[in-house]
Structure formats: structure tokens, C-alpha cells
Amino acid sequence: VQLQASGGGLVQPGGSLRLSCAASGGTFTTYAVAVGWFRQAPGKEREFVAYINFDNKNTRYSDSVKGRFTVSGDNAKNTVFLQMNNLKHEDTAVYHCAASQQNRYTYYRADSYDFWGQGTQVTVSS
């Protein structure tokens, strides 16, 4: 399965964006049990943002985005979304989606994921 993240752009602080992670070459639920969102800012390590499990519908968020970001899945569209509200300067990064073939407690680790898509740039600036 191939993943493609999209929906990034330039937004002012306090604004919103919705990122999409689309799967091609198969459905999410055929090849994966969960999808995670990660981001990487210039000069920083890749960090976990959000997670959704297709089996039990559980979601998880990093403390830095909890209450502002929402992850959801649309099986019919074979897409996972990341709704980002009340964006801050520190949310500026390249955002990547990734899919995991197994249920792992270490959902916050990048090495827990088997498939990665190219990222989409999110810039929060006034």
C-alpha cells in the first residue's frame, strides 16, 4: 500500500487545516490496523502527533496537540484525516502519515510503522 499525505499549506496562528492521508494499491484495513501522524520541523527529530486504530477505534494524541487536533478515518474514501485547529507557530513542520500492520503499544514510535507516505508542509505564520 502506498500513502500520500496532502492538505498542508500556509495558515495564520489560530487557523485550521485538515490533512488527508490517502491509501492506494489497497485499502487501509486490508494492509494495516492503524495509522499514525508524525511531524518533523527543521533541525528537529520526527515526533509523534496522533494515532488511530481501525480495529477498536482508539485514538491517541501527543500532549502538544491534544484538544486541538482530531484524527479520524473514512473507510469509504480510504482516507485518514487530521483536523488541526487553533494552530500555533510551533506546529510548523512537514507532516507524514504512516500505517502499521500490527497492534503495537509503541504507537508513538516511528519504527512501529511499516508504510510511510511523503509528507505535506504545514506553515503557521502571521
C-alpha positions as a Markdown table, in Angstrom:
| # | Residue | x | y | z |
|---|---|---|---|---|
| 1 | Val | 0.0 | 0.0 | 0.0 |
| 2 | Gln | 1.2 | 3.5 | -0.8 |
| 3 | Leu | 0.3 | 6.5 | 1.3 |
| 4 | Gln | 0.1 | 10.1 | 0.3 |
| 5 | Ala | -0.4 | 13.0 | 2.7 |
| 6 | Ser | -2.0 | 16.2 | 1.4 |
| 7 | Gly | -3.7 | 19.3 | 2.6 |
| 8 | Gly | -0.9 | 21.3 | 4.0 |
| 9 | Gly | -0.3 | 25.0 | 3.4 |
| 10 | Leu | 0.2 | 28.4 | 5.0 |
| 11 | Val | -2.1 | 29.4 | 7.8 |
| 12 | Gln | -2.2 | 32.1 | 10.4 |
| 13 | Pro | -1.9 | 31.4 | 14.1 |
| 14 | Gly | -5.3 | 30.3 | 15.4 |
| 15 | Gly | -6.3 | 29.0 | 12.0 |
| 16 | Ser | -7.3 | 25.5 | 10.9 |
| 17 | Leu | -6.2 | 22.9 | 8.3 |
| 18 | Arg | -7.3 | 19.4 | 7.5 |
| 19 | Leu | -4.7 | 17.0 | 6.4 |
| 20 | Ser | -5.6 | 13.8 | 4.4 |
| 21 | Cys | -3.7 | 10.6 | 4.2 |
| 22 | Ala | -4.9 | 8.6 | 1.2 |
| 23 | Ala | -4.0 | 4.9 | 0.5 |
| 24 | Ser | -3.6 | 3.5 | -2.9 |
| 25 | Gly | -2.8 | 0.0 | -4.0 |
| 26 | Gly | -5.2 | -1.4 | -1.4 |
| 27 | Thr | -7.4 | -0.3 | 1.4 |
| 28 | Phe | -6.1 | 0.7 | 4.8 |
| 29 | Thr | -7.9 | -2.1 | 6.6 |
| 30 | Thr | -6.5 | -4.7 | 4.3 |
| 31 | Tyr | -2.9 | -3.8 | 4.9 |
| 32 | Ala | -2.9 | -2.1 | 8.3 |
| 33 | Val | -4.6 | -1.9 | 11.6 |
| 34 | Ala | -3.6 | 1.6 | 12.5 |
| 35 | Val | -2.4 | 4.9 | 11.1 |
| 36 | Gly | -0.2 | 7.4 | 12.8 |
| 37 | Trp | 0.7 | 11.0 | 12.0 |
| 38 | Phe | 4.1 | 12.3 | 12.7 |
| 39 | Arg | 5.8 | 15.7 | 12.0 |
| 40 | Gln | 9.3 | 16.9 | 11.6 |
| 41 | Ala | 10.4 | 20.5 | 11.9 |
| 42 | Pro | 13.7 | 21.8 | 10.5 |
| 43 | Gly | 16.6 | 20.8 | 12.8 |
| 44 | Lys | 14.3 | 18.6 | 15.0 |
| 45 | Glu | 13.6 | 14.9 | 15.2 |
| 46 | Arg | 10.5 | 13.4 | 13.9 |
| 47 | Glu | 7.8 | 13.4 | 16.6 |
| 48 | Phe | 4.5 | 11.6 | 17.1 |
| 49 | Val | 1.3 | 13.6 | 16.6 |
| 50 | Ala | -1.7 | 11.4 | 16.5 |
| 51 | Tyr | -2.8 | 7.8 | 16.1 |
| 52 | Ile | -6.0 | 5.9 | 15.1 |
| 53 | Asn | -6.6 | 2.2 | 15.4 |
| 54 | Phe | -9.1 | 0.8 | 12.8 |
| 55 | Asp | -9.9 | -2.3 | 15.0 |
| 56 | Asn | -11.0 | -0.6 | 18.2 |
| 57 | Lys | -11.3 | 3.0 | 17.0 |
| 58 | Asn | -8.9 | 4.1 | 19.7 |
| 59 | Thr | -7.2 | 7.4 | 19.2 |
| 60 | Arg | -4.1 | 8.9 | 20.8 |
| 61 | Tyr | -2.5 | 12.3 | 20.7 |
| 62 | Ser | 0.7 | 13.9 | 21.8 |
| 63 | Asp | 0.3 | 16.3 | 24.7 |
| 64 | Ser | 1.3 | 19.2 | 22.5 |
| 65 | Val | -1.8 | 18.8 | 20.2 |
| 66 | Lys | -4.3 | 17.2 | 22.5 |
| 67 | Gly | -7.6 | 19.2 | 22.4 |
| 68 | Arg | -6.6 | 20.9 | 19.1 |
| 69 | Phe | -6.1 | 18.1 | 16.7 |
| 70 | Thr | -8.5 | 15.3 | 15.8 |
| 71 | Val | -7.7 | 12.2 | 13.8 |
| 72 | Ser | -10.4 | 10.2 | 12.0 |
| 73 | Gly | -10.9 | 7.6 | 9.3 |
| 74 | Asp | -13.2 | 7.3 | 6.4 |
| 75 | Asn | -13.3 | 3.7 | 5.1 |
| 76 | Ala | -15.4 | 4.6 | 2.1 |
| 77 | Lys | -12.9 | 7.1 | 1.0 |
| 78 | Asn | -9.9 | 5.0 | 2.1 |
| 79 | Thr | -8.6 | 8.1 | 3.8 |
| 80 | Val | -7.5 | 9.2 | 7.3 |
| 81 | Phe | -7.8 | 12.8 | 8.2 |
| 82 | Leu | -6.1 | 15.0 | 10.7 |
| 83 | Gln | -8.1 | 18.1 | 11.6 |
| 84 | Met | -5.9 | 20.7 | 13.1 |
| 85 | Asn | -7.5 | 23.6 | 14.9 |
| 86 | Asn | -6.1 | 26.6 | 16.8 |
| 87 | Leu | -2.7 | 26.2 | 15.0 |
| 88 | Lys | 0.4 | 27.6 | 16.6 |
| 89 | His | 3.8 | 28.7 | 15.3 |
| 90 | Glu | 5.3 | 25.5 | 16.8 |
| 91 | Asp | 3.0 | 23.3 | 14.7 |
| 92 | Thr | 5.1 | 24.3 | 11.6 |
| 93 | Ala | 6.6 | 21.1 | 10.2 |
| 94 | Val | 6.4 | 18.5 | 7.5 |
| 95 | Tyr | 3.6 | 16.1 | 8.4 |
| 96 | His | 3.7 | 12.4 | 7.5 |
| 97 | Cys | 1.3 | 9.7 | 7.8 |
| 98 | Ala | 2.3 | 6.1 | 8.3 |
| 99 | Ala | 0.5 | 2.7 | 8.6 |
| 100 | Ser | 1.1 | -0.1 | 10.9 |
| 101 | Gln | 0.3 | -3.8 | 10.2 |
| 102 | Gln | 0.2 | -4.8 | 13.8 |
| 103 | Asn | -1.3 | -3.5 | 17.0 |
| 104 | Arg | 1.7 | -2.1 | 18.9 |
| 105 | Tyr | 1.7 | -0.4 | 22.3 |
| 106 | Thr | 4.6 | 1.7 | 21.0 |
| 107 | Tyr | 2.3 | 3.6 | 18.5 |
| 108 | Tyr | 4.2 | 6.8 | 19.3 |
| 109 | Arg | 7.5 | 5.4 | 17.8 |
| 110 | Ala | 8.2 | 5.9 | 14.2 |
| 111 | Asp | 9.8 | 2.4 | 13.9 |
| 112 | Ser | 6.4 | 0.9 | 14.9 |
| 113 | Tyr | 5.1 | 1.7 | 11.4 |
| 114 | Asp | 5.5 | -0.3 | 8.2 |
| 115 | Phe | 4.5 | 2.1 | 5.4 |
| 116 | Trp | 5.2 | 5.8 | 5.1 |
| 117 | Gly | 3.9 | 8.4 | 2.7 |
| 118 | Gln | 5.6 | 11.6 | 1.5 |
| 119 | Gly | 4.9 | 14.5 | 3.8 |
| 120 | Thr | 2.9 | 17.7 | 3.4 |
| 121 | Gln | 4.3 | 21.0 | 4.6 |
| 122 | Val | 2.3 | 23.0 | 7.2 |
| 123 | Thr | 3.5 | 26.5 | 7.9 |
| 124 | Val | 1.9 | 28.6 | 10.7 |
| 125 | Ser | 2.9 | 32.2 | 10.3 |
| 126 | Ser | 1.3 | 35.6 | 10.5 |
